PDB file of C-alpha atoms in Angstrom:
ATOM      1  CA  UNK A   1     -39.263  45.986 -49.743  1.00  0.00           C
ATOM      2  CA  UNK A   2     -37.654  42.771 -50.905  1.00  0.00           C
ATOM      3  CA  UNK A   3     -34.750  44.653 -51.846  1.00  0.00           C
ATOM      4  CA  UNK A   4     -34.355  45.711 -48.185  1.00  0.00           C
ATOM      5  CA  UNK A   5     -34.681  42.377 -47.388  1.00  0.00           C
ATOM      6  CA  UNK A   6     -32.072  41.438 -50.215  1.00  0.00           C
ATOM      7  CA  UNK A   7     -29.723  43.651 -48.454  1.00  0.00           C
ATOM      8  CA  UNK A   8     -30.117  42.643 -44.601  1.00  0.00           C
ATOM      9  CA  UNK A   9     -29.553  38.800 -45.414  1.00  0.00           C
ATOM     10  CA  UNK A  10     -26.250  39.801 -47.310  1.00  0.00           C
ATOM     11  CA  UNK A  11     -25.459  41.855 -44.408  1.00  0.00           C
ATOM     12  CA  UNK A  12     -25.838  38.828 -42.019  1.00  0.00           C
ATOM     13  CA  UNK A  13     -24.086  36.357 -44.562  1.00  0.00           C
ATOM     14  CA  UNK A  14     -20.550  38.844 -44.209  1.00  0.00           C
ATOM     15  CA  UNK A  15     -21.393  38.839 -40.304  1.00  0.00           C
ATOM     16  CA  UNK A  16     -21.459  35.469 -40.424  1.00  0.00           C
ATOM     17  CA  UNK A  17     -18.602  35.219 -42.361  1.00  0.00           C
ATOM     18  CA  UNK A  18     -16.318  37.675 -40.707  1.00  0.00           C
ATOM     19  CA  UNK A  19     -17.057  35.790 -37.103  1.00  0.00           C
ATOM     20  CA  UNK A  20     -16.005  32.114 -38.822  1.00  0.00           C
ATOM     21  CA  UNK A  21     -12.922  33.419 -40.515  1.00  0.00           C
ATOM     22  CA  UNK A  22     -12.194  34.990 -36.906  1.00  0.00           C
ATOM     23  CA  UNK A  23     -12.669  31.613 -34.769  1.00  0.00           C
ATOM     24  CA  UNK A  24     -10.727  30.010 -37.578  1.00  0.00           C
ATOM     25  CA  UNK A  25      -7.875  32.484 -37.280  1.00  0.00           C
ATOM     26  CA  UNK A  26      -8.365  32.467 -33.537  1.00  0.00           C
ATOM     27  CA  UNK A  27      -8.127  28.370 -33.609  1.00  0.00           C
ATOM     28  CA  UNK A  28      -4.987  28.990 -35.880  1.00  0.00           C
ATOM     29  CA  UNK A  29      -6.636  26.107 -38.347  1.00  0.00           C
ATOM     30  CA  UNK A  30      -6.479  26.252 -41.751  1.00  0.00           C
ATOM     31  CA  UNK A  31      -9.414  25.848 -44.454  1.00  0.00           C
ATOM     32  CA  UNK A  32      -8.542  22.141 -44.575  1.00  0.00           C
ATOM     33  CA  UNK A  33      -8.057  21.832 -40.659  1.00  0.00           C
ATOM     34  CA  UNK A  34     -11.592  23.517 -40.465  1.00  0.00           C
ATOM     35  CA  UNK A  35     -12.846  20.723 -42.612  1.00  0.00           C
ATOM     36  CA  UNK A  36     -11.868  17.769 -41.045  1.00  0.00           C
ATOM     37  CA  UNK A  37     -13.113  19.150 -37.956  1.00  0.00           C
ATOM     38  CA  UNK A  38     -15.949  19.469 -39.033  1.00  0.00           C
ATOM     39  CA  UNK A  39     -17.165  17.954 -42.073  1.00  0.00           C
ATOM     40  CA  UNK A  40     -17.685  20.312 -43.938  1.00  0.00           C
ATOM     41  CA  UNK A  41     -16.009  20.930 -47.365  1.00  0.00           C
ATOM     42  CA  UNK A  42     -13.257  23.485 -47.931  1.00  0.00           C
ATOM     43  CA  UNK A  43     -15.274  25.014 -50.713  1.00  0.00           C
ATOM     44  CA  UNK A  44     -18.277  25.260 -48.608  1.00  0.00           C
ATOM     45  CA  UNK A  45     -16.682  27.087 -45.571  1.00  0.00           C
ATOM     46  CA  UNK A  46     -14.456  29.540 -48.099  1.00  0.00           C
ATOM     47  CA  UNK A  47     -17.684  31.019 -50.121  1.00  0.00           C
ATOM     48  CA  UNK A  48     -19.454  31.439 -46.018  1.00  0.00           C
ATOM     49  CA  UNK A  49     -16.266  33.348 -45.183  1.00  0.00           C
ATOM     50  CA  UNK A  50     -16.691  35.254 -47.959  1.00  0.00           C
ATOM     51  CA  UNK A  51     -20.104  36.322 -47.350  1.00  0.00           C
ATOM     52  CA  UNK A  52     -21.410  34.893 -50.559  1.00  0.00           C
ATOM     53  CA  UNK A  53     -23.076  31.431 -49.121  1.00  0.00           C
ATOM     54  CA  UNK A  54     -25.673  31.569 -46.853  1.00  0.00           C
ATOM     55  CA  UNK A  55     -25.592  27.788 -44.534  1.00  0.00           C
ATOM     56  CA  UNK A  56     -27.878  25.449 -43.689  1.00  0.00           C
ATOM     57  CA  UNK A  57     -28.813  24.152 -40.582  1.00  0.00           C
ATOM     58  CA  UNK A  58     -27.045  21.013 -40.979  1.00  0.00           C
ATOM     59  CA  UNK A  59     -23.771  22.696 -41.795  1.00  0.00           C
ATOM     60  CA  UNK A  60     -23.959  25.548 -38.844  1.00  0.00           C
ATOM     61  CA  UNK A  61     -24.434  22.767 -37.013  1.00  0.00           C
ATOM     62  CA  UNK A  62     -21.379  21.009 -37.738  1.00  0.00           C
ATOM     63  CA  UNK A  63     -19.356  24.099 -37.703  1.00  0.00           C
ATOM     64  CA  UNK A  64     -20.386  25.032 -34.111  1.00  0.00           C
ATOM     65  CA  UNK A  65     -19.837  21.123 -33.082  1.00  0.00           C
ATOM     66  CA  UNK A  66     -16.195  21.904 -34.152  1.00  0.00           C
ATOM     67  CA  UNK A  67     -15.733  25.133 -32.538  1.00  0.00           C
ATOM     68  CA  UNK A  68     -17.020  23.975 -29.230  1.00  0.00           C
ATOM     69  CA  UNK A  69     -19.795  26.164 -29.655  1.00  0.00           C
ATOM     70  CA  UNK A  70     -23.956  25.676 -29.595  1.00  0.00           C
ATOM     71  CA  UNK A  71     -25.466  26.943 -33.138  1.00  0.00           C
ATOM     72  CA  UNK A  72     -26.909  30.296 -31.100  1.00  0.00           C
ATOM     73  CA  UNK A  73     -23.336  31.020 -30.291  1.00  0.00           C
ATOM     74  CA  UNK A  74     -21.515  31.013 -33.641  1.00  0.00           C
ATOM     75  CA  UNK A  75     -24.717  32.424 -34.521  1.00  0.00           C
ATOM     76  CA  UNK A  76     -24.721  35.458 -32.257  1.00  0.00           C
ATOM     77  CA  UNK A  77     -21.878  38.268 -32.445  1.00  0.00           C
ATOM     78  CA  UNK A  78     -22.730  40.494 -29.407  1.00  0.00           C
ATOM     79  CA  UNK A  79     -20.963  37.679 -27.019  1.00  0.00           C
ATOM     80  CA  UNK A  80     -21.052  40.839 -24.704  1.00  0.00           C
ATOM     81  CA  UNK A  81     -24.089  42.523 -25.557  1.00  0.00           C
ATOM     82  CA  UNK A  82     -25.266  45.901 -23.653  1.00  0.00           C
ATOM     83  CA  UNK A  83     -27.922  45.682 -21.784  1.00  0.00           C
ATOM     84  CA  UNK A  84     -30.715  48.820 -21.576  1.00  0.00           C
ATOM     85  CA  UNK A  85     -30.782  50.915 -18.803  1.00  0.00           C
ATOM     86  CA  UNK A  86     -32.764  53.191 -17.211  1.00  0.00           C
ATOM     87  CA  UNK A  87     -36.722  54.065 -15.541  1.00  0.00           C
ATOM     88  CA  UNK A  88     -38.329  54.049 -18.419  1.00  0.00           C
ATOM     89  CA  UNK A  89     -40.506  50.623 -18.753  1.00  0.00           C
ATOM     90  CA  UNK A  90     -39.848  50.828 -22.586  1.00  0.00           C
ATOM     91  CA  UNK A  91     -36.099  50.553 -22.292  1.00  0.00           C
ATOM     92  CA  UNK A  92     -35.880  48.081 -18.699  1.00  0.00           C
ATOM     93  CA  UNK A  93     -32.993  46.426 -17.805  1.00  0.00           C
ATOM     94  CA  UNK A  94     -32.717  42.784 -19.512  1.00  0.00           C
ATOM     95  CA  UNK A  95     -35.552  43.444 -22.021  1.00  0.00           C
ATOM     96  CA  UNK A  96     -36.087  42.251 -25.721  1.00  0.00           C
ATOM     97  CA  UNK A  97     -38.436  43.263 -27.435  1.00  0.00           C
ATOM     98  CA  UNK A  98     -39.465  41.260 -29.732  1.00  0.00           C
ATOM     99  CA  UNK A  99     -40.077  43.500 -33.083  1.00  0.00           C
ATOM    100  CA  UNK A 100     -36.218  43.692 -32.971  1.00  0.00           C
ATOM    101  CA  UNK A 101     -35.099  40.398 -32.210  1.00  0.00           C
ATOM    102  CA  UNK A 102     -32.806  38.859 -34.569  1.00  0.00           C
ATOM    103  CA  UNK A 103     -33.210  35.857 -36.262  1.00  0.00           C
ATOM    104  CA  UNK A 104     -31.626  33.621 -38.795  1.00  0.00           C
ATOM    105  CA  UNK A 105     -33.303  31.088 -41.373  1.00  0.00           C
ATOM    106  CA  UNK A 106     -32.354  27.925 -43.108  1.00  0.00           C
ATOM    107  CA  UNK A 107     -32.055  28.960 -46.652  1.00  0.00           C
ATOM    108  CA  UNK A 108     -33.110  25.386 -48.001  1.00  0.00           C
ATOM    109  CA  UNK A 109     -35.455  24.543 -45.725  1.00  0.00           C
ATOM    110  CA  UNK A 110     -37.754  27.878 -44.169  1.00  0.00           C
ATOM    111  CA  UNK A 111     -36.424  26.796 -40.671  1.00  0.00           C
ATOM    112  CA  UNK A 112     -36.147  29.894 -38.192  1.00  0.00           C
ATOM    113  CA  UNK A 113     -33.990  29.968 -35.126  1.00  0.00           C
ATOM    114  CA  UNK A 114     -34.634  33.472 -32.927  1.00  0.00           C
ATOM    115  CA  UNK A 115     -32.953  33.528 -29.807  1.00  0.00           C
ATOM    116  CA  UNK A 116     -35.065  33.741 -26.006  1.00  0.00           C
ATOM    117  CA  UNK A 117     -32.055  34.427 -24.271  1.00  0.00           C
ATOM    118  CA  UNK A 118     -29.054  36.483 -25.197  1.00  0.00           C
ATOM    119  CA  UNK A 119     -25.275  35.274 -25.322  1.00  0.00           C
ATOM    120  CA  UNK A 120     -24.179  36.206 -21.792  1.00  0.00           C
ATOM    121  CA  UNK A 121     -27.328  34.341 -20.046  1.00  0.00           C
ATOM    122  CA  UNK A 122     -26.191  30.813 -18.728  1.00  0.00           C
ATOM    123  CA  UNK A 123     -29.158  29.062 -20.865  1.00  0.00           C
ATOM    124  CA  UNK A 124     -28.921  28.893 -24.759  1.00  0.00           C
ATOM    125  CA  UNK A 125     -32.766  29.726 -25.023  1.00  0.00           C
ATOM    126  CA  UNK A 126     -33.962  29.696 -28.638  1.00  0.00           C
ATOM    127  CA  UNK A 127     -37.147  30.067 -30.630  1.00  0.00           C
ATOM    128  CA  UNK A 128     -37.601  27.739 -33.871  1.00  0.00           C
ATOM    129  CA  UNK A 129     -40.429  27.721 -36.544  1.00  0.00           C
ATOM    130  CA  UNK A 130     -40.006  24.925 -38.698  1.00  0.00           C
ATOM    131  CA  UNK A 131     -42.381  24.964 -41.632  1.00  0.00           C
ATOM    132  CA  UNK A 132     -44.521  21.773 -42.721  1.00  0.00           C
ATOM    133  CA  UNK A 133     -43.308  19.123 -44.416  1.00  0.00           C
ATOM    134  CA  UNK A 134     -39.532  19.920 -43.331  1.00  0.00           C
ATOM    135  CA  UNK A 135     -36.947  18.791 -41.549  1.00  0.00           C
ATOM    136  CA  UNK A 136     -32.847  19.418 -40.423  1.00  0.00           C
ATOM    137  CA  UNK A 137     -30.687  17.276 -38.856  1.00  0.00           C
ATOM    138  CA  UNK A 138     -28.137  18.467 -36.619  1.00  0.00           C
ATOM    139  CA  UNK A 139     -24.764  15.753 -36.157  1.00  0.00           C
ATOM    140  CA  UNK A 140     -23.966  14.086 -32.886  1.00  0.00           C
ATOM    141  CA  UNK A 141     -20.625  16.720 -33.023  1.00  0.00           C
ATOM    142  CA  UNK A 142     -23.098  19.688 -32.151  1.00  0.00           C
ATOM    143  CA  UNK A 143     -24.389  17.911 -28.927  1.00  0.00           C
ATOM    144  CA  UNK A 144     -21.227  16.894 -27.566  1.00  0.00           C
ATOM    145  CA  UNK A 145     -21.214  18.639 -24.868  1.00  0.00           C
ATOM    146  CA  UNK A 146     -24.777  19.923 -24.205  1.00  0.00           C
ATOM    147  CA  UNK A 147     -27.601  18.912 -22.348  1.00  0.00           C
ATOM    148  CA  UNK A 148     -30.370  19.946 -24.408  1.00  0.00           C
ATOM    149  CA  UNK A 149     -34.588  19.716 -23.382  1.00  0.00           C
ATOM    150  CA  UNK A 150     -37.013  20.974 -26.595  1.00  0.00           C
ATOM    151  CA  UNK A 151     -40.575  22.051 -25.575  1.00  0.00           C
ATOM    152  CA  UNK A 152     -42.955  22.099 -28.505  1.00  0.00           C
ATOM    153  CA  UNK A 153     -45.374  25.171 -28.349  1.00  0.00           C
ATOM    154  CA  UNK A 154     -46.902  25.106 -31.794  1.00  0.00           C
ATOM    155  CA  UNK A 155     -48.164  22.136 -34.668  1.00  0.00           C
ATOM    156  CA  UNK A 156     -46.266  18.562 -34.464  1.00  0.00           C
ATOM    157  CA  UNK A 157     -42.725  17.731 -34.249  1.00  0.00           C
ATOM    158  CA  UNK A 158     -41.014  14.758 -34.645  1.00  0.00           C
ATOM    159  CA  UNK A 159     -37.582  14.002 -32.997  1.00  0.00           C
ATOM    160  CA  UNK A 160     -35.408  11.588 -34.690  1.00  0.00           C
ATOM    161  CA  UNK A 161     -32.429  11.308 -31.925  1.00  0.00           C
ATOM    162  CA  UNK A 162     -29.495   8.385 -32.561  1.00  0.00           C
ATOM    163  CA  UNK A 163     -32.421   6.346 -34.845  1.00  0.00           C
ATOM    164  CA  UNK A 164     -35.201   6.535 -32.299  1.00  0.00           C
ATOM    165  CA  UNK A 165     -38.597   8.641 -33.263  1.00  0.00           C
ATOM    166  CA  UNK A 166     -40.675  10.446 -30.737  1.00  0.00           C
ATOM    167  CA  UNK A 167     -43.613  12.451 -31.891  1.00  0.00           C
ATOM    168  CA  UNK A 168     -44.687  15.662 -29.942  1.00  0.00           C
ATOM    169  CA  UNK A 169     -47.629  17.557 -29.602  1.00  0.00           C
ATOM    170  CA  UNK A 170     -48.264  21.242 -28.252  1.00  0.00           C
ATOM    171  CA  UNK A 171     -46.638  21.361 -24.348  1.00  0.00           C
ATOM    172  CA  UNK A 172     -45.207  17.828 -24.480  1.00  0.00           C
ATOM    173  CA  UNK A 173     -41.365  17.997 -23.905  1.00  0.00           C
ATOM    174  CA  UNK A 174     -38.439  16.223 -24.447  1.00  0.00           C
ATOM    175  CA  UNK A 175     -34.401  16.025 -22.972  1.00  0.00           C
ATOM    176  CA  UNK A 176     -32.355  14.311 -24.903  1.00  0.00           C
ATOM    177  CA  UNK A 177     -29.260  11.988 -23.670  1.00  0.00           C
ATOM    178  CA  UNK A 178     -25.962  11.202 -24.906  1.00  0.00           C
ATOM    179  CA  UNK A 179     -25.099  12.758 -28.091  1.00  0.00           C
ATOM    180  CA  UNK A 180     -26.512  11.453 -31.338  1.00  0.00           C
ATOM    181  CA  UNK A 181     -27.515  12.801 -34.356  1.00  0.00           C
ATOM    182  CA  UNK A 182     -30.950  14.552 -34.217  1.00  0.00           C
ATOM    183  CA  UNK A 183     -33.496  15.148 -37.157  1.00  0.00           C
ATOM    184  CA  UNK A 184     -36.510  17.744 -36.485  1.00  0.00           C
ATOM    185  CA  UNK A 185     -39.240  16.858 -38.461  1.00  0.00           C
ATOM    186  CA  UNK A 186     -42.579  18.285 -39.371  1.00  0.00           C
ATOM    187  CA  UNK A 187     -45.059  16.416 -40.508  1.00  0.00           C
ATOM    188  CA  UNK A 188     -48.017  18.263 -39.633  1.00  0.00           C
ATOM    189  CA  UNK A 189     -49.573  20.840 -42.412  1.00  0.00           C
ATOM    190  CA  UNK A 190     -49.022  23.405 -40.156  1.00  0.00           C
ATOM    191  CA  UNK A 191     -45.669  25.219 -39.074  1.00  0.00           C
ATOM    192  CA  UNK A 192     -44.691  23.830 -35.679  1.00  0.00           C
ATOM    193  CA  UNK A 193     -43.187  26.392 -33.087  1.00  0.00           C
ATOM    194  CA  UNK A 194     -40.943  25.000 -30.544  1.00  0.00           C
ATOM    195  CA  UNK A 195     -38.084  26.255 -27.854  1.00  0.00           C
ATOM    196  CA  UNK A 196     -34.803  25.141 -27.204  1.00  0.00           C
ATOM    197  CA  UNK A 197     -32.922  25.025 -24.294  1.00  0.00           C
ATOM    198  CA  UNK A 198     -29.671  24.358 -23.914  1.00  0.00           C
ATOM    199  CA  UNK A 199     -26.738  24.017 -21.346  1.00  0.00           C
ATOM    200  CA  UNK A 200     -23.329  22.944 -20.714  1.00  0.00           C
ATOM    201  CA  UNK A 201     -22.940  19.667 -19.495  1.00  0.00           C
ATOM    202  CA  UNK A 202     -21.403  19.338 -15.482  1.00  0.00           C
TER     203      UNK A 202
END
């Protein structure tokens, strides 16, 4: 079993991988170009492309920042994904299910993103565990251009947004304002489940 396991995060690591080196090759940026844009090292983003380093949350999110993109999006490589068709209520039109949803997870840290909403909806809609005792901080870069509201479902989270702390408790709800750097915190001793969304600014 952990073997299979083994084999599908390696699979998503090259995935990864293959979509950075193509946005990078798209961008026509160097390694070095990369890194200034986003702050993250040149050694760091080489051993991604290559499939051989998985990244944390911190760095996806400084890669996306750079990119223009939200995390979900560099994240996600059916940009264009096909949608089921049909009568039958096990294959409607628009549905998920969710024993096949993908997900991704912060190899340092047990934090899991899985996305509500796919890449063609106008929403960035995303699940995220975060375990107890943890947190990730995202930089101001990855907000730039977002408008971004987090709902907490599960446990306690605390936001950390530009230096200011706000605790949440299950249904409470928060949008956040101009960019700043954002730490999610748990400091509950239970996981705490919470969605995402997020949208282009106007």
């Amino acid at each position: 079993m952990s073997h299979i396991v083994d084999d599908e995060l390696v699979d998503e690591q090259r995935a990864l991988g293959e979509r950075l080196q193509r946005l990078r090759t798209e961008r026509k940026w160097s390694l070095t170009e990369l890194a200034e844009e986003s702050g993250v090292s040149r050694a760091m983003i080489n051993r991604v492309e290559r499939g051989v380093s998985s990244p944390t949350a911190t760095i996806l999110g400084r890669l996306s920042g750079a990119f223009g993109l939200t995390v979900s999006q560099l994240l996600d490589e059916a940009l264009d994904p096909e949608v089921p068709r049909g009568t039958d209520p096990d294959t409607a039109r628009g549905v998920q299910r969710g024993a096949t949803a993908d997900s991704w997870t912060d190899p340092e840290t047990g934090y899991r993103r899985r996305p509500v909403s796919s890449a063609a909806f106008p929403a960035d809609v995303t699940e995220v565990r975060l375990p107890a005792g943890r947190e990730v901080a995202y930089p101001a870069s990855a907000y730039a251009f977002l408008r971004h509201c987090i709902w907490v479902v599960d446990g306690v989270l605390e936001v950390v947004a530009g230096g200011d702390a706000t605790r949440l408790g299950p249904g409470d709800r928060i949008e956040l304002g101009e960019p700043a750097d954002v730490v999610y915190r748990n400091p509950g001793e239970e996981p705490a489940r919470y969605v995402v969304v997020v949208v282009r600014a106007p």
